[in-house]
């Protein structure tokens, strides 16, 4: 197993461990974060109905026009604010945070703080 495969295996293992404890309901859906080297994605998901309530990424037109690079903390914070606005307009006030196996640091933390600033509670 090469170094990259080992890193991905560790990420999968951590993601599975986090997801075993985090579950989104209709009253409190799950805010799922996916991070790549180039972009960051966030979705608000109701796991009971298997429905995505809203989704935002750095590829969304509103975000893409505001940032040059989709892989920095400023872009992540904007994604957090926009996903919170869309969730609040859909009637969601509280969520559970699914960090997707990544540590709560850097872009993941910036997205979470942006969502909190915009009024989402978790």
mmCIF file of N, CA and C in Angstrom:
data_model
loop_
_atom_site.group_PDB
_atom_site.id
_atom_site.type_symbol
_atom_site.label_atom_id
_atom_site.label_comp_id
_atom_site.label_asym_id
_atom_site.label_seq_id
_atom_site.Cartn_x
_atom_site.Cartn_y
_atom_site.Cartn_z
ATOM 1 N N UNK A 1 0.856 -1.182 0.000
ATOM 2 C CA UNK A 1 0.000 0.000 0.000
ATOM 3 C C UNK A 1 0.895 1.236 0.000
ATOM 4 N N UNK A 2 0.678 2.104 -0.974
ATOM 5 C CA UNK A 2 1.500 3.299 -1.009
ATOM 6 C C UNK A 2 0.960 4.361 -0.040
ATOM 7 N N UNK A 3 1.681 5.479 0.051
ATOM 8 C CA UNK A 3 1.359 6.511 1.049
ATOM 9 C C UNK A 3 -0.029 7.120 0.830
ATOM 10 N N UNK A 4 -0.382 7.388 -0.428
ATOM 11 C CA UNK A 4 -1.682 7.997 -0.718
ATOM 12 C C UNK A 4 -2.828 7.047 -0.387
ATOM 13 N N UNK A 5 -2.673 5.774 -0.705
ATOM 14 C CA UNK A 5 -3.707 4.791 -0.379
ATOM 15 C C UNK A 5 -3.881 4.663 1.129
ATOM 16 N N UNK A 6 -2.786 4.745 1.873
ATOM 17 C CA UNK A 6 -2.857 4.664 3.333
ATOM 18 C C UNK A 6 -3.595 5.870 3.906
ATOM 19 N N UNK A 7 -3.345 7.062 3.336
ATOM 20 C CA UNK A 7 -4.037 8.261 3.799
ATOM 21 C C UNK A 7 -5.539 8.168 3.528
ATOM 22 N N UNK A 8 -5.893 7.696 2.336
ATOM 23 C CA UNK A 8 -7.314 7.557 1.992
ATOM 24 C C UNK A 8 -7.997 6.493 2.846
ATOM 25 N N UNK A 9 -7.271 5.429 3.166
ATOM 26 C CA UNK A 9 -7.842 4.388 4.022
ATOM 27 C C UNK A 9 -8.109 4.938 5.420
ATOM 28 N N UNK A 10 -7.200 5.752 5.937
ATOM 29 C CA UNK A 10 -7.397 6.378 7.244
ATOM 30 C C UNK A 10 -8.574 7.331 7.232
ATOM 31 N N UNK A 11 -8.706 8.106 6.145
ATOM 32 C CA UNK A 11 -9.835 9.031 6.025
ATOM 33 C C UNK A 11 -11.151 8.268 6.000
ATOM 34 N N UNK A 12 -11.207 7.167 5.243
ATOM 35 C CA UNK A 12 -12.431 6.357 5.189
ATOM 36 C C UNK A 12 -12.785 5.803 6.566
ATOM 37 N N UNK A 13 -11.764 5.353 7.290
ATOM 38 C CA UNK A 13 -11.980 4.784 8.616
ATOM 39 C C UNK A 13 -12.513 5.847 9.578
ATOM 40 N N UNK A 14 -11.936 7.043 9.548
ATOM 41 C CA UNK A 14 -12.409 8.130 10.415
ATOM 42 C C UNK A 14 -13.815 8.581 10.015
ATOM 43 N N UNK A 15 -14.080 8.645 8.716
ATOM 44 C CA UNK A 15 -15.406 9.048 8.241
ATOM 45 C C UNK A 15 -16.469 8.060 8.708
ATOM 46 N N UNK A 16 -16.159 6.775 8.624
ATOM 47 C CA UNK A 16 -17.102 5.746 9.069
ATOM 48 C C UNK A 16 -17.353 5.858 10.575
ATOM 49 N N UNK A 17 -16.315 6.159 11.335
ATOM 50 C CA UNK A 17 -16.462 6.307 12.777
ATOM 51 C C UNK A 17 -17.331 7.524 13.124
ATOM 52 N N UNK A 18 -17.129 8.634 12.418
ATOM 53 C CA UNK A 18 -17.937 9.837 12.658
ATOM 54 C C UNK A 18 -19.389 9.583 12.271
ATOM 55 N N UNK A 19 -19.602 8.945 11.108
ATOM 56 C CA UNK A 19 -20.966 8.726 10.627
ATOM 57 C C UNK A 19 -21.747 7.733 11.476
ATOM 58 N N UNK A 20 -21.049 6.887 12.230
ATOM 59 C CA UNK A 20 -21.768 5.963 13.103
ATOM 60 C C UNK A 20 -22.417 6.691 14.271
ATOM 61 N N UNK A 21 -21.952 7.903 14.563
ATOM 62 C CA UNK A 21 -22.466 8.670 15.696
ATOM 63 C C UNK A 21 -23.345 9.843 15.286
ATOM 64 N N UNK A 22 -23.251 10.277 14.027
ATOM 65 C CA UNK A 22 -23.977 11.462 13.566
ATOM 66 C C UNK A 22 -25.090 11.016 12.626
ATOM 67 N N UNK A 23 -26.321 11.435 12.928
ATOM 68 C CA UNK A 23 -27.476 11.075 12.113
ATOM 69 C C UNK A 23 -28.385 12.285 11.996
ATOM 70 N N UNK A 24 -28.848 12.589 10.806
ATOM 71 C CA UNK A 24 -29.706 13.739 10.584
ATOM 72 C C UNK A 24 -31.173 13.354 10.575
ATOM 73 N N UNK A 25 -31.978 14.086 11.339
ATOM 74 C CA UNK A 25 -33.423 13.858 11.362
ATOM 75 C C UNK A 25 -34.121 15.030 10.683
ATOM 76 N N UNK A 26 -35.436 14.969 10.603
ATOM 77 C CA UNK A 26 -36.185 16.066 9.987
ATOM 78 C C UNK A 26 -36.071 17.330 10.838
ATOM 79 N N UNK A 27 -36.073 17.178 12.173
ATOM 80 C CA UNK A 27 -35.980 18.342 13.061
ATOM 81 C C UNK A 27 -34.556 18.887 13.123
ATOM 82 N N UNK A 28 -33.567 17.993 13.037
ATOM 83 C CA UNK A 28 -32.166 18.387 13.140
ATOM 84 C C UNK A 28 -31.355 17.630 12.085
ATOM 85 N N UNK A 29 -31.335 18.146 10.846
ATOM 86 C CA UNK A 29 -30.612 17.450 9.783
ATOM 87 C C UNK A 29 -29.089 17.537 9.963
ATOM 88 N N UNK A 30 -28.398 16.830 9.114
ATOM 89 C CA UNK A 30 -26.941 16.734 9.187
ATOM 90 C C UNK A 30 -26.311 17.703 8.193
ATOM 91 N N UNK A 31 -25.356 18.505 8.660
ATOM 92 C CA UNK A 31 -24.569 19.376 7.790
ATOM 93 C C UNK A 31 -23.289 18.625 7.444
ATOM 94 N N UNK A 32 -23.250 18.071 6.245
ATOM 95 C CA UNK A 32 -22.131 17.240 5.803
ATOM 96 C C UNK A 32 -21.147 18.087 5.010
ATOM 97 N N UNK A 33 -19.856 17.925 5.311
ATOM 98 C CA UNK A 33 -18.809 18.695 4.648
ATOM 99 C C UNK A 33 -17.877 17.734 3.913
ATOM 100 N N UNK A 34 -17.617 18.041 2.654
ATOM 101 C CA UNK A 34 -16.658 17.273 1.857
ATOM 102 C C UNK A 34 -15.591 18.252 1.381
ATOM 103 N N UNK A 35 -14.336 17.874 1.569
ATOM 104 C CA UNK A 35 -13.224 18.752 1.227
ATOM 105 C C UNK A 35 -12.298 18.047 0.244
ATOM 106 N N UNK A 36 -11.936 18.762 -0.824
ATOM 107 C CA UNK A 36 -10.922 18.264 -1.744
ATOM 108 C C UNK A 36 -9.788 19.278 -1.749
ATOM 109 N N UNK A 37 -8.743 19.005 -2.524
ATOM 110 C CA UNK A 37 -7.630 19.949 -2.585
ATOM 111 C C UNK A 37 -8.018 21.256 -3.262
ATOM 112 N N UNK A 38 -9.016 21.223 -4.133
ATOM 113 C CA UNK A 38 -9.376 22.401 -4.905
ATOM 114 C C UNK A 38 -10.661 23.085 -4.440
ATOM 115 N N UNK A 39 -11.590 22.352 -3.812
ATOM 116 C CA UNK A 39 -12.896 22.904 -3.480
ATOM 117 C C UNK A 39 -13.395 22.378 -2.144
ATOM 118 N N UNK A 40 -14.501 22.967 -1.672
ATOM 119 C CA UNK A 40 -15.168 22.486 -0.465
ATOM 120 C C UNK A 40 -16.668 22.467 -0.744
ATOM 121 N N UNK A 41 -17.332 21.444 -0.245
ATOM 122 C CA UNK A 41 -18.751 21.224 -0.509
ATOM 123 C C UNK A 41 -19.475 21.057 0.825
ATOM 124 N N UNK A 42 -20.710 21.555 0.909
ATOM 125 C CA UNK A 42 -21.517 21.391 2.122
ATOM 126 C C UNK A 42 -22.949 21.069 1.717
ATOM 127 N N UNK A 43 -23.551 20.121 2.445
ATOM 128 C CA UNK A 43 -24.934 19.727 2.195
ATOM 129 C C UNK A 43 -25.662 19.623 3.521
ATOM 130 N N UNK A 44 -26.929 19.992 3.524
ATOM 131 C CA UNK A 44 -27.789 19.759 4.676
ATOM 132 C C UNK A 44 -28.699 18.597 4.289
ATOM 133 N N UNK A 45 -28.594 17.486 5.048
ATOM 134 C CA UNK A 45 -29.231 16.228 4.658
ATOM 135 C C UNK A 45 -30.166 15.731 5.749
ATOM 136 N N UNK A 46 -31.374 15.324 5.356
ATOM 137 C CA UNK A 46 -32.305 14.639 6.240
ATOM 138 C C UNK A 46 -32.141 13.147 5.979
ATOM 139 N N UNK A 47 -31.495 12.429 6.912
ATOM 140 C CA UNK A 47 -31.208 11.014 6.707
ATOM 141 C C UNK A 47 -32.444 10.130 6.824
ATOM 142 N N UNK A 48 -33.476 10.579 7.532
ATOM 143 C CA UNK A 48 -34.697 9.774 7.659
ATOM 144 C C UNK A 48 -35.382 9.606 6.305
ATOM 145 N N UNK A 49 -35.486 10.694 5.544
ATOM 146 C CA UNK A 49 -36.124 10.659 4.232
ATOM 147 C C UNK A 49 -35.110 10.521 3.100
ATOM 148 N N UNK A 50 -33.818 10.493 3.421
ATOM 149 C CA UNK A 50 -32.738 10.434 2.428
ATOM 150 C C UNK A 50 -32.880 11.567 1.418
ATOM 151 N N UNK A 51 -33.063 12.803 1.942
ATOM 152 C CA UNK A 51 -33.248 13.977 1.100
ATOM 153 C C UNK A 51 -32.175 15.009 1.400
ATOM 154 N N UNK A 52 -31.680 15.646 0.349
ATOM 155 C CA UNK A 52 -30.773 16.778 0.506
ATOM 156 C C UNK A 52 -31.631 18.034 0.540
ATOM 157 N N UNK A 53 -31.585 18.760 1.641
ATOM 158 C CA UNK A 53 -32.396 19.966 1.795
ATOM 159 C C UNK A 53 -31.784 21.123 1.016
ATOM 160 N N UNK A 54 -30.473 21.302 1.138
ATOM 161 C CA UNK A 54 -29.775 22.313 0.354
ATOM 162 C C UNK A 54 -28.308 21.923 0.237
ATOM 163 N N UNK A 55 -27.660 22.430 -0.798
ATOM 164 C CA UNK A 55 -26.251 22.127 -1.030
ATOM 165 C C UNK A 55 -25.559 23.346 -1.621
ATOM 166 N N UNK A 56 -24.320 23.567 -1.180
ATOM 167 C CA UNK A 56 -23.524 24.699 -1.656
ATOM 168 C C UNK A 56 -22.078 24.224 -1.774
ATOM 169 N N UNK A 57 -21.373 24.744 -2.760
ATOM 170 C CA UNK A 57 -19.952 24.459 -2.880
ATOM 171 C C UNK A 57 -19.244 25.688 -3.430
ATOM 172 N N UNK A 58 -17.933 25.602 -3.522
ATOM 173 C CA UNK A 58 -17.185 26.712 -4.109
ATOM 174 C C UNK A 58 -17.382 26.774 -5.617
ATOM 175 N N UNK A 59 -18.055 25.786 -6.180
ATOM 176 C CA UNK A 59 -18.389 25.799 -7.605
ATOM 177 C C UNK A 59 -19.733 26.464 -7.873
ATOM 178 N N UNK A 60 -20.496 26.780 -6.822
ATOM 179 C CA UNK A 60 -21.766 27.476 -6.970
ATOM 180 C C UNK A 60 -21.493 28.870 -7.540
ATOM 181 N N UNK A 61 -22.358 29.323 -8.435
ATOM 182 C CA UNK A 61 -22.130 30.587 -9.145
ATOM 183 C C UNK A 61 -21.963 31.773 -8.196
ATOM 184 N N UNK A 62 -22.743 31.798 -7.112
ATOM 185 C CA UNK A 62 -22.654 32.924 -6.168
ATOM 186 C C UNK A 62 -21.299 32.987 -5.484
ATOM 187 N N UNK A 63 -20.743 31.841 -5.169
ATOM 188 C CA UNK A 63 -19.448 31.785 -4.493
ATOM 189 C C UNK A 63 -18.315 31.966 -5.501
ATOM 190 N N UNK A 64 -18.446 31.319 -6.648
ATOM 191 C CA UNK A 64 -17.385 31.337 -7.663
ATOM 192 C C UNK A 64 -17.082 32.749 -8.148
ATOM 193 N N UNK A 65 -18.115 33.603 -8.185
ATOM 194 C CA UNK A 65 -17.903 34.971 -8.640
ATOM 195 C C UNK A 65 -17.207 35.825 -7.569
ATOM 196 N N UNK A 66 -17.259 35.400 -6.302
ATOM 197 C CA UNK A 66 -16.683 36.193 -5.213
ATOM 198 C C UNK A 66 -15.255 35.816 -4.865
ATOM 199 N N UNK A 67 -14.852 34.590 -5.151
ATOM 200 C CA UNK A 67 -13.514 34.136 -4.759
ATOM 201 C C UNK A 67 -12.706 33.715 -5.980
ATOM 202 N N UNK A 68 -11.391 33.869 -5.877
ATOM 203 C CA UNK A 68 -10.516 33.412 -6.952
ATOM 204 C C UNK A 68 -10.142 31.948 -6.760
ATOM 205 N N UNK A 69 -9.883 31.584 -5.504
ATOM 206 C CA UNK A 69 -9.433 30.232 -5.177
ATOM 207 C C UNK A 69 -10.491 29.566 -4.314
ATOM 208 N N UNK A 70 -10.851 28.333 -4.650
ATOM 209 C CA UNK A 70 -11.877 27.625 -3.889
ATOM 210 C C UNK A 70 -11.329 26.795 -2.752
ATOM 211 N N UNK A 71 -10.024 26.873 -2.521
ATOM 212 C CA UNK A 71 -9.418 25.999 -1.522
ATOM 213 C C UNK A 71 -8.764 26.774 -0.380
ATOM 214 N N UNK A 72 -9.381 27.882 0.036
ATOM 215 C CA UNK A 72 -8.840 28.602 1.182
ATOM 216 C C UNK A 72 -9.928 28.845 2.224
ATOM 217 N N UNK A 73 -9.533 29.393 3.363
ATOM 218 C CA UNK A 73 -10.475 29.561 4.469
ATOM 219 C C UNK A 73 -11.557 30.588 4.160
ATOM 220 N N UNK A 74 -11.229 31.614 3.399
ATOM 221 C CA UNK A 74 -12.224 32.641 3.057
ATOM 222 C C UNK A 74 -13.347 32.037 2.218
ATOM 223 N N UNK A 75 -12.982 31.199 1.263
ATOM 224 C CA UNK A 75 -13.995 30.536 0.434
ATOM 225 C C UNK A 75 -14.841 29.595 1.278
ATOM 226 N N UNK A 76 -14.213 28.882 2.202
ATOM 227 C CA UNK A 76 -14.949 27.965 3.071
ATOM 228 C C UNK A 76 -15.930 28.721 3.952
ATOM 229 N N UNK A 77 -15.519 29.881 4.441
ATOM 230 C CA UNK A 77 -16.419 30.677 5.280
ATOM 231 C C UNK A 77 -17.625 31.171 4.482
ATOM 232 N N UNK A 78 -17.395 31.583 3.235
ATOM 233 C CA UNK A 78 -18.510 32.003 2.379
ATOM 234 C C UNK A 78 -19.468 30.849 2.101
ATOM 235 N N UNK A 79 -18.930 29.660 1.897
ATOM 236 C CA UNK A 79 -19.775 28.479 1.676
ATOM 237 C C UNK A 79 -20.611 28.219 2.925
ATOM 238 N N UNK A 80 -20.010 28.339 4.109
ATOM 239 C CA UNK A 80 -20.741 28.148 5.358
ATOM 240 C C UNK A 80 -21.871 29.145 5.521
ATOM 241 N N UNK A 81 -21.605 30.400 5.202
ATOM 242 C CA UNK A 81 -22.647 31.432 5.317
ATOM 243 C C UNK A 81 -23.792 31.173 4.349
ATOM 244 N N UNK A 82 -23.451 30.807 3.115
ATOM 245 C CA UNK A 82 -24.498 30.589 2.112
ATOM 246 C C UNK A 82 -25.320 29.342 2.423
ATOM 247 N N UNK A 83 -24.684 28.278 2.887
ATOM 248 C CA UNK A 83 -25.448 27.069 3.217
ATOM 249 C C UNK A 83 -26.353 27.345 4.419
ATOM 250 N N UNK A 84 -25.909 28.177 5.352
ATOM 251 C CA UNK A 84 -26.751 28.528 6.495
ATOM 252 C C UNK A 84 -27.951 29.358 6.048
ATOM 253 N N UNK A 85 -27.736 30.304 5.157
ATOM 254 C CA UNK A 85 -28.846 31.115 4.648
ATOM 255 C C UNK A 85 -29.878 30.252 3.940
ATOM 256 N N UNK A 86 -29.401 29.329 3.110
ATOM 257 C CA UNK A 86 -30.330 28.454 2.382
ATOM 258 C C UNK A 86 -31.056 27.499 3.319
ATOM 259 N N UNK A 87 -30.363 27.018 4.342
ATOM 260 C CA UNK A 87 -31.010 26.123 5.304
ATOM 261 C C UNK A 87 -32.056 26.872 6.114
ATOM 262 N N UNK A 88 -31.730 28.091 6.531
ATOM 263 C CA UNK A 88 -32.700 28.883 7.295
ATOM 264 C C UNK A 88 -33.922 29.207 6.445
ATOM 265 N N UNK A 89 -33.737 29.484 5.154
ATOM 266 C CA UNK A 89 -34.883 29.761 4.285
ATOM 267 C C UNK A 89 -35.715 28.503 4.051
ATOM 268 N N UNK A 90 -35.091 27.322 4.206
ATOM 269 C CA UNK A 90 -35.824 26.056 4.078
ATOM 270 C C UNK A 90 -36.472 25.635 5.394
ATOM 271 N N UNK A 91 -36.273 26.427 6.448
ATOM 272 C CA UNK A 91 -36.909 26.140 7.734
ATOM 273 C C UNK A 91 -36.054 25.349 8.708
ATOM 274 N N UNK A 92 -34.782 25.215 8.434
ATOM 275 C CA UNK A 92 -33.875 24.467 9.320
ATOM 276 C C UNK A 92 -33.119 25.462 10.190
ATOM 277 N N UNK A 93 -33.233 25.299 11.511
ATOM 278 C CA UNK A 93 -32.536 26.197 12.430
ATOM 279 C C UNK A 93 -31.371 25.517 13.129
ATOM 280 N N UNK A 94 -31.478 24.201 13.359
ATOM 281 C CA UNK A 94 -30.435 23.441 14.048
ATOM 282 C C UNK A 94 -29.992 22.271 13.181
ATOM 283 N N UNK A 95 -28.698 21.983 13.206
ATOM 284 C CA UNK A 95 -28.144 20.858 12.468
ATOM 285 C C UNK A 95 -27.137 20.119 13.352
ATOM 286 N N UNK A 96 -26.781 18.926 12.931
ATOM 287 C CA UNK A 96 -25.645 18.232 13.519
ATOM 288 C C UNK A 96 -24.514 18.322 12.501
ATOM 289 N N UNK A 97 -23.301 18.537 12.971
ATOM 290 C CA UNK A 97 -22.166 18.784 12.086
ATOM 291 C C UNK A 97 -21.425 17.492 11.791
ATOM 292 N N UNK A 98 -21.311 17.160 10.518
ATOM 293 C CA UNK A 98 -20.578 15.981 10.062
ATOM 294 C C UNK A 98 -19.321 16.466 9.349
ATOM 295 N N UNK A 99 -18.181 16.343 10.008
ATOM 296 C CA UNK A 99 -16.928 16.860 9.466
ATOM 297 C C UNK A 99 -16.311 15.935 8.431
ATOM 298 N N UNK A 100 -16.913 14.781 8.217
ATOM 299 C CA UNK A 100 -16.498 13.891 7.144
ATOM 300 C C UNK A 100 -15.141 13.237 7.332
ATOM 301 N N UNK A 101 -14.726 12.984 8.552
ATOM 302 C CA UNK A 101 -13.451 12.317 8.792
ATOM 303 C C UNK A 101 -12.267 13.251 8.901
ATOM 304 N N UNK A 102 -12.457 14.523 8.580
ATOM 305 C CA UNK A 102 -11.379 15.502 8.688
ATOM 306 C C UNK A 102 -11.372 16.092 10.093
ATOM 307 N N UNK A 103 -10.207 16.562 10.539
ATOM 308 C CA UNK A 103 -10.148 17.177 11.857
ATOM 309 C C UNK A 103 -10.806 18.554 11.803
ATOM 310 N N UNK A 104 -11.331 18.998 12.935
ATOM 311 C CA UNK A 104 -12.006 20.294 13.023
ATOM 312 C C UNK A 104 -10.930 21.371 13.082
ATOM 313 N N UNK A 105 -10.453 21.773 11.903
ATOM 314 C CA UNK A 105 -9.322 22.678 11.817
ATOM 315 C C UNK A 105 -9.301 23.275 10.418
ATOM 316 N N UNK A 106 -8.791 24.462 10.262
ATOM 317 C CA UNK A 106 -8.603 25.048 8.944
ATOM 318 C C UNK A 106 -9.895 25.335 8.213
ATOM 319 N N UNK A 107 -10.032 24.769 7.009
ATOM 320 C CA UNK A 107 -11.206 25.058 6.176
ATOM 321 C C UNK A 107 -12.484 24.491 6.751
ATOM 322 N N UNK A 108 -12.407 23.337 7.424
ATOM 323 C CA UNK A 108 -13.596 22.749 8.033
ATOM 324 C C UNK A 108 -14.098 23.667 9.143
ATOM 325 N N UNK A 109 -13.182 24.160 9.962
ATOM 326 C CA UNK A 109 -13.537 25.066 11.057
ATOM 327 C C UNK A 109 -14.078 26.387 10.509
ATOM 328 N N UNK A 110 -13.479 26.912 9.448
ATOM 329 C CA UNK A 110 -13.943 28.164 8.845
ATOM 330 C C UNK A 110 -15.362 28.028 8.313
ATOM 331 N N UNK A 111 -15.676 26.898 7.677
ATOM 332 C CA UNK A 111 -17.026 26.662 7.183
ATOM 333 C C UNK A 111 -18.019 26.615 8.346
ATOM 334 N N UNK A 112 -17.660 25.918 9.413
ATOM 335 C CA UNK A 112 -18.547 25.812 10.572
ATOM 336 C C UNK A 112 -18.780 27.178 11.220
ATOM 337 N N UNK A 113 -17.732 27.959 11.355
ATOM 338 C CA UNK A 113 -17.880 29.282 11.971
ATOM 339 C C UNK A 113 -18.701 30.212 11.085
ATOM 340 N N UNK A 114 -18.540 30.120 9.759
ATOM 341 C CA UNK A 114 -19.357 30.905 8.838
ATOM 342 C C UNK A 114 -20.827 30.555 8.945
ATOM 343 N N UNK A 115 -21.122 29.272 9.090
ATOM 344 C CA UNK A 115 -22.519 28.835 9.225
ATOM 345 C C UNK A 115 -23.101 29.322 10.552
ATOM 346 N N UNK A 116 -22.296 29.288 11.606
ATOM 347 C CA UNK A 116 -22.766 29.786 12.906
ATOM 348 C C UNK A 116 -23.026 31.288 12.876
ATOM 349 N N UNK A 117 -22.153 32.047 12.209
ATOM 350 C CA UNK A 117 -22.331 33.487 12.095
ATOM 351 C C UNK A 117 -23.625 33.830 11.378
ATOM 352 N N UNK A 118 -23.985 33.021 10.402
ATOM 353 C CA UNK A 118 -25.197 33.277 9.619
ATOM 354 C C UNK A 118 -26.471 32.832 10.330
ATOM 355 N N UNK A 119 -26.336 32.193 11.514
ATOM 356 C CA UNK A 119 -27.518 31.879 12.306
ATOM 357 C C UNK A 119 -27.843 30.417 12.477
ATOM 358 N N UNK A 120 -27.056 29.526 11.927
ATOM 359 C CA UNK A 120 -27.306 28.092 12.083
ATOM 360 C C UNK A 120 -26.749 27.626 13.428
ATOM 361 N N UNK A 121 -27.517 26.802 14.139
ATOM 362 C CA UNK A 121 -27.086 26.356 15.460
ATOM 363 C C UNK A 121 -26.649 24.898 15.422
ATOM 364 N N UNK A 122 -25.462 24.636 15.995
ATOM 365 C CA UNK A 122 -24.953 23.274 16.181
ATOM 366 C C UNK A 122 -23.809 23.295 17.146
#
